Coordinates of C-alpha atoms in Angstrom, one line a residue:
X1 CA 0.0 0.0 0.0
X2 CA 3.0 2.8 1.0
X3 CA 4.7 1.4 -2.4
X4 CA 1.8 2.6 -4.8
X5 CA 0.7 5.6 -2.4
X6 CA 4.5 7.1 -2.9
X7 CA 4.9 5.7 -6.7
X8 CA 2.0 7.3 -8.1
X9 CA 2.9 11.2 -8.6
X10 CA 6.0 10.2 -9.6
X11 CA 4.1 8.2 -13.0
X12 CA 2.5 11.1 -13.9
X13 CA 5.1 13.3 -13.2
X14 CA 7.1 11.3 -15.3
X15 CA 4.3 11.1 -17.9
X16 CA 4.0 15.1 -18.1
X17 CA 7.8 15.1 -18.4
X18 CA 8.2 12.9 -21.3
X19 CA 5.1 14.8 -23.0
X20 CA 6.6 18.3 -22.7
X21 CA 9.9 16.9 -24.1
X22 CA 8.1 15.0 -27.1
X23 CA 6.8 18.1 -27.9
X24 CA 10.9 20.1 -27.6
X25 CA 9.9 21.6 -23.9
X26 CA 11.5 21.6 -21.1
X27 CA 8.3 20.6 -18.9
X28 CA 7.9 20.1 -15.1
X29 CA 9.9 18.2 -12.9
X30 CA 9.2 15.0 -11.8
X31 CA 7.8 16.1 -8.2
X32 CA 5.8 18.4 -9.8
X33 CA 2.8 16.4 -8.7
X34 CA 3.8 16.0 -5.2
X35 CA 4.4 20.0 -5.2
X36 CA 0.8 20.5 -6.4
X37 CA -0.6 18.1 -3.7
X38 CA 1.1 20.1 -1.1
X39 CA 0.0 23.5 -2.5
X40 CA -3.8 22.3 -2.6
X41 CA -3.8 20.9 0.9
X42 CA -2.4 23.9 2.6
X43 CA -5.0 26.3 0.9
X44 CA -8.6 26.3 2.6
X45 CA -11.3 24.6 0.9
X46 CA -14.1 26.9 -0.7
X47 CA -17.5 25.3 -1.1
X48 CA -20.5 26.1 -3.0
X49 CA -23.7 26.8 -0.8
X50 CA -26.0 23.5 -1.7
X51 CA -23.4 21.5 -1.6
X52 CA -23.9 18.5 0.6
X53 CA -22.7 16.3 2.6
X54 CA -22.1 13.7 0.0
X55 CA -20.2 16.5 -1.8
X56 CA -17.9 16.4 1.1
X57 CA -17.1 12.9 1.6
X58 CA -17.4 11.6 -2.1
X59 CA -13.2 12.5 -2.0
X60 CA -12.4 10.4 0.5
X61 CA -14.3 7.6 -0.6
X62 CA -13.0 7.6 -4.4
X63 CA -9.5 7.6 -2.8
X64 CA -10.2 4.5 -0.4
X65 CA -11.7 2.7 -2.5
X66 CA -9.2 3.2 -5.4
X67 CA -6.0 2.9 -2.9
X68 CA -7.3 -0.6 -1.9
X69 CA -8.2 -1.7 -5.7
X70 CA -4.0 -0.4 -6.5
X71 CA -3.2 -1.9 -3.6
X72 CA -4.6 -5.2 -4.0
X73 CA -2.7 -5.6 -7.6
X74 CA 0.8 -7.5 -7.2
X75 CA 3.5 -4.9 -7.6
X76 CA 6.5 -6.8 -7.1
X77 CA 5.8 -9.7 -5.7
X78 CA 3.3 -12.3 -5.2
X79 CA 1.6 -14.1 -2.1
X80 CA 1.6 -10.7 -0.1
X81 CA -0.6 -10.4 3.0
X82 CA -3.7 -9.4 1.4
X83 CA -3.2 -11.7 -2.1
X84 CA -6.2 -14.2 -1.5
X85 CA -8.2 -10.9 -1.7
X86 CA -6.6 -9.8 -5.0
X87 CA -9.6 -11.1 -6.9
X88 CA -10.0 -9.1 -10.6
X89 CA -14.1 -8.9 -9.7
X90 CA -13.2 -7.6 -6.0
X91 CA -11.0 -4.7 -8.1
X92 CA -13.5 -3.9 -10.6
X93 CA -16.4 -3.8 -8.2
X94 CA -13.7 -1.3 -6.2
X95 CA -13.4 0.8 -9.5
X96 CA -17.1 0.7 -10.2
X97 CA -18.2 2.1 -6.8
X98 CA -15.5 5.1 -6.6
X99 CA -17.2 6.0 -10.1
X100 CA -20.6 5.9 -9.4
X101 CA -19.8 8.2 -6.1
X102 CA -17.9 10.5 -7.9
X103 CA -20.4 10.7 -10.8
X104 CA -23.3 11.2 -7.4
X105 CA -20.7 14.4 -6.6
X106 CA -20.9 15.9 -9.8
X107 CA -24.1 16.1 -10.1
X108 CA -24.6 17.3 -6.5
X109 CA -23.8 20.8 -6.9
X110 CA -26.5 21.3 -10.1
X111 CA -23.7 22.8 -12.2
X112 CA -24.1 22.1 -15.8
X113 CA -21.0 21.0 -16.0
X114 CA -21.1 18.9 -13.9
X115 CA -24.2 17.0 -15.0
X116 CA -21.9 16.7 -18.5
X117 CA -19.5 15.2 -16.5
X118 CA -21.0 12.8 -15.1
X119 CA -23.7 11.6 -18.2
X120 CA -20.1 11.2 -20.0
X121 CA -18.7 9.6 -17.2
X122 CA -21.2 6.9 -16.9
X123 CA -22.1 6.4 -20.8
X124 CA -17.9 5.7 -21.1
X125 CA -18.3 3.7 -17.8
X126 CA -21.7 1.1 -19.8
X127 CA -19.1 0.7 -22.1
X128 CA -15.7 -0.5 -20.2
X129 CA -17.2 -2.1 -17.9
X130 CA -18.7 -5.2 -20.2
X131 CA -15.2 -5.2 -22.7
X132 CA -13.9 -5.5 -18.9
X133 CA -15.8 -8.4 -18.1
X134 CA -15.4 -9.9 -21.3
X135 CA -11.3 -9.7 -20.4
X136 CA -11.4 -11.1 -17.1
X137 CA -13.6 -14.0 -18.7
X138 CA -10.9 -15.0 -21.1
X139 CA -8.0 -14.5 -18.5
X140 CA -10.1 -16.8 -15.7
X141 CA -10.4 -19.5 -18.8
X142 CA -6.8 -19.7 -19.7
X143 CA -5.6 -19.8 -15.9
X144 CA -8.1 -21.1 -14.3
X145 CA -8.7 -18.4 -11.6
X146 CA -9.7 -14.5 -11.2
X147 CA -6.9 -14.2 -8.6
X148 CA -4.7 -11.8 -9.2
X149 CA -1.5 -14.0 -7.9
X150 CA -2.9 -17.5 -9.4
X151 CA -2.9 -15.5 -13.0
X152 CA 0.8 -13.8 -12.9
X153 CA 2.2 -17.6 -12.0
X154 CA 0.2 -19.0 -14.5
X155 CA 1.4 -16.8 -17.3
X156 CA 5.0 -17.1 -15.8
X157 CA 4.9 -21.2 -16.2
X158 CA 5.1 -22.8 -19.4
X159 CA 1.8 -23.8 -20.4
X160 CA 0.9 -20.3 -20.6
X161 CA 2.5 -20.0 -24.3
X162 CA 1.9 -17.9 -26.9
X163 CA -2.2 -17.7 -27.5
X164 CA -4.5 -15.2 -29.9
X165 CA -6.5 -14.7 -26.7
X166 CA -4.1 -13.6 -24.9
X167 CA -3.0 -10.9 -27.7
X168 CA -6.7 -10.0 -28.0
X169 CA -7.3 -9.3 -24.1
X170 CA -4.2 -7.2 -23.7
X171 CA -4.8 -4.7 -26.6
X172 CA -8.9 -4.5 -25.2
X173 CA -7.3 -4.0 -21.6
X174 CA -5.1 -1.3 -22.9
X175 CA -8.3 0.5 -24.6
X176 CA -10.0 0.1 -21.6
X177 CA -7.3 1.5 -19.4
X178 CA -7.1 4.6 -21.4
X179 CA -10.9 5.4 -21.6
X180 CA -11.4 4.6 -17.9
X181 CA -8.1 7.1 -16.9
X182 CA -9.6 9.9 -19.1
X183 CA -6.7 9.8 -21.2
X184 CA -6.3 10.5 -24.8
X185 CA -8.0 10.3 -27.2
X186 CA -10.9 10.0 -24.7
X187 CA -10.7 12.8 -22.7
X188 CA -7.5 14.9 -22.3
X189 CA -6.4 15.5 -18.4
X190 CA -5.1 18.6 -19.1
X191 CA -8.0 20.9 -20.4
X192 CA -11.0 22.5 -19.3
X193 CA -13.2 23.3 -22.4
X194 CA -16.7 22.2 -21.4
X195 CA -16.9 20.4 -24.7
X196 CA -14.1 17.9 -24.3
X197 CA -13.6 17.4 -20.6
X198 CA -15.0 14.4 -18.7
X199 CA -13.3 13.7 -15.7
X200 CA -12.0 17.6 -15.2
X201 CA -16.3 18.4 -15.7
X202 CA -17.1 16.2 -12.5
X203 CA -14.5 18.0 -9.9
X204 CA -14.4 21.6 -11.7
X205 CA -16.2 22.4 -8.5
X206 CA -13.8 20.9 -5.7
X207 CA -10.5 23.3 -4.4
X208 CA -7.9 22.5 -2.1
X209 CA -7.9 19.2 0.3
X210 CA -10.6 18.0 -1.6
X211 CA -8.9 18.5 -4.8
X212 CA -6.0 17.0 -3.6
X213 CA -7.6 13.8 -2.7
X214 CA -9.8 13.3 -6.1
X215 CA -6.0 13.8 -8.1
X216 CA -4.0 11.7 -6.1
X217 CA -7.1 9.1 -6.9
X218 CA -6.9 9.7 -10.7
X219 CA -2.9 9.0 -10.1
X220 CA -3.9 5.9 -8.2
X221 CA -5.8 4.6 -10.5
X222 CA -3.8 5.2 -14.0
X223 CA -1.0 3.4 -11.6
X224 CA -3.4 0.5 -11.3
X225 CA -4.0 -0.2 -14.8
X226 CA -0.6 0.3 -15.3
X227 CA -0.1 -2.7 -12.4
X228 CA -2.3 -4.5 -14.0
X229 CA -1.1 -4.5 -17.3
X230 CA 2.4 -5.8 -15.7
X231 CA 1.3 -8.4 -14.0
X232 CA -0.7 -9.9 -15.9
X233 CA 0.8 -9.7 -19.3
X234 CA 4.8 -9.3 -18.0
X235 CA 5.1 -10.5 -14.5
X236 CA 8.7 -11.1 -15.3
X237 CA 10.7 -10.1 -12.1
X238 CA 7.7 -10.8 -9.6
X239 CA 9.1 -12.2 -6.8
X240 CA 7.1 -15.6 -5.4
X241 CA 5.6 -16.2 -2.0
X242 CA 7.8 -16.2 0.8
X243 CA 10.8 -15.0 -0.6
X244 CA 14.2 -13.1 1.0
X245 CA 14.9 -9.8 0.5
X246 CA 17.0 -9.9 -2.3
X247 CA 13.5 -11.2 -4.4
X248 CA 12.2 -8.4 -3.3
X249 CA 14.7 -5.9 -4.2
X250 CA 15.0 -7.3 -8.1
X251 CA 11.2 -7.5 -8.0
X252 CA 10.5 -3.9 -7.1
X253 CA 13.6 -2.8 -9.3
X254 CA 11.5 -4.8 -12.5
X255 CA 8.5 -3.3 -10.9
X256 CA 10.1 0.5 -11.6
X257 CA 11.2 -0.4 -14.7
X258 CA 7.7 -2.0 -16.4
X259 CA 5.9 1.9 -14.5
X260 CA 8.6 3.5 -16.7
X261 CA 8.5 2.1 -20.4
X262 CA 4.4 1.9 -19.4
X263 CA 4.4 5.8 -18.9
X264 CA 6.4 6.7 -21.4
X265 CA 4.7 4.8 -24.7
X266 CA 1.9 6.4 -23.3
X267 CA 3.1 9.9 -23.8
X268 CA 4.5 8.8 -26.8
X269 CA 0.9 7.7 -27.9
X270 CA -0.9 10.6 -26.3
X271 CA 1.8 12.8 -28.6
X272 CA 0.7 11.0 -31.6
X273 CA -3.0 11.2 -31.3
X274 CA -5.4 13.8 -31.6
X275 CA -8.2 13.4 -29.2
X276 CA -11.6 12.1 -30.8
X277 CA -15.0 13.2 -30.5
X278 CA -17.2 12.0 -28.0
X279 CA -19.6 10.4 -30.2
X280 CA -17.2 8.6 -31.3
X281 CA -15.6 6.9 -28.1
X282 CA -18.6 4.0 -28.2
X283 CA -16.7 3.1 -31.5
X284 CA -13.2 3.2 -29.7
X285 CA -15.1 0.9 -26.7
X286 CA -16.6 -1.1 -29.0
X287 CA -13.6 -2.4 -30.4
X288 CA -12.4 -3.4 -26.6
X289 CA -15.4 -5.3 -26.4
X290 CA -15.3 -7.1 -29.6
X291 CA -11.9 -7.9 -29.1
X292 CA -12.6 -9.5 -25.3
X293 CA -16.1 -11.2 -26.6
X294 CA -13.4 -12.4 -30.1
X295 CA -10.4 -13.7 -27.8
X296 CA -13.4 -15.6 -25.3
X297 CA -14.9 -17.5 -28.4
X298 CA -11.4 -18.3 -30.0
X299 CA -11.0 -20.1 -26.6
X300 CA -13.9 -22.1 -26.7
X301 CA -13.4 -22.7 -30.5
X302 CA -10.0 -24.1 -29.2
X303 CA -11.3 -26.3 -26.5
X304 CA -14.5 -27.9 -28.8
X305 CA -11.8 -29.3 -31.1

């Protein structure tokens, strides 16, 4: 839990670093984001009039609940303390709850914008969450289990292999992890034009502590993603159950290095894209979902014959 909680500025730090010097800029510096938390929880919080008391405590409960689903993913090793709970449902039920709260805040103030925010949040959310079931479905076929540890030693024996499905359910995981971070081409993180944002729409109306909570969540959870990608799909370097320091040291050390080629090809893609319409983004999920539904039907194609 301290390893994610301490890990995830620095991603996206590192993520607006390599951006700004894609695009020939000198950008930020790494601890940029830990800066900004600082600065927003030393400034008094300013709240609108109706606002209440779900307003106030939506923060908190998005970052709980989103800590626990990062936490639950194995980092760098697995068979940690809390592994039996590491169940992919258990996370996306985690994930699904700190949405629907913070699509409840939104909406709770009566700003327009927030009411666009949200209605966006939630059609994106009917969408990922199916092409998310559809994922875990293939991954619990091929291993066996939806257990977070069972699956990365699965994939790291050798009757894992080389499969389609596999192929299939990590490009739908990556579309899914980009429209459910608000990340281009989905939604950009870094604008506020009342036409484009999603995410941004929802907290436009939170300041200081509470701020500062809902972005260290967001962090959280593009961390998790990130996580999960690695684990699942390279969980080279994990260290195994009950293993001496030294397995723990290589496994955080492969754990750094996975976050770091993860964040930058996606600056590198977020560079190279434009950012689509919104009308448009049940096409991009679409494909997610065809592509889970595809690699679960080549598996029991596989297994008929």
């Amino acid at each position: 839990m301290a390893v994610v909680l301490l890990l995830a500025p620095l991603l996206t730090g590192l993520i607006r670093k390599v951006k700004a010097r894609l695009l020939r800029r000198q950008g930020p510096p790494l601890i940029q984001p830990y800066r900004d938390l600082i600065r927003l929880m030393r400034k008094e919080a300013v709240l609108a009039v109706n606002a209440s008391w779900l307003f106030r405590a939506v923060p908190y409960l998005v970052f709980a609940a989103t800590w626990v689903a990062a936490a639950l993913v194995p980092t760098f090793a697995t068979g940690l303390l809390f592994s039996w709970s590491a169940d992919l449902i258990a996370i996306i039920a985690l994930l699904g709850s700190a949405r629907f709260f913070l699509a409840l805040a939104g909406m709770d103030v009566g700003t327009s914008f927030g009411g666009i925010g949200s209605s966006r949040e939630v059609m994106i959310a009917s969408l990922a969450e199916p092409a998310m079931i559809m994922i875990i479905f293939v991954l619990a076929l091929i291993a066996g289990s939806t257990q977070l540890s069972n699956i990365a030693e699965f994939m790291l024996s050798l009757a894992a292999g080389l499969r389609v499905s596999l192929g299939l359910a990590l490009i739908a995981l990556i579309l899914v992890a980009i429209a459910e971070n608000s990340r281009i081409p989905v939604d950009n993180p870094a604008t506020h034009l009342e036409l484009t944002m999603v995410h941004e729409a929802m907290v436009l109306e939170y300041s200081a502590r509470h701020l500062a909570v809902l972005e260290f969540a967001s962090a959280l959870k593009l961390l998790l993603y990130l996580s999960l990608i690695a684990c699942i799909f390279m969980p080279w370097g994990l260290a195994p159950a009950g293993s001496g320091p030294e397995a723990y040291a290589i496994g955080l050390t492969s754990y750094l290095a996975k976050l770091a080629v993860g964040g930058f090809l996606l600056a590198l893609f977020e560079t190279s894209i434009a950012k689509m319409r919104v009308f448009r983004v049940p096409d991009f999920l679409g494909i997610a979902l065809m592509l889970g539904l595809l690699g679960m039907l080549l598996l029991f194609v596989s297994r008929s014959f």
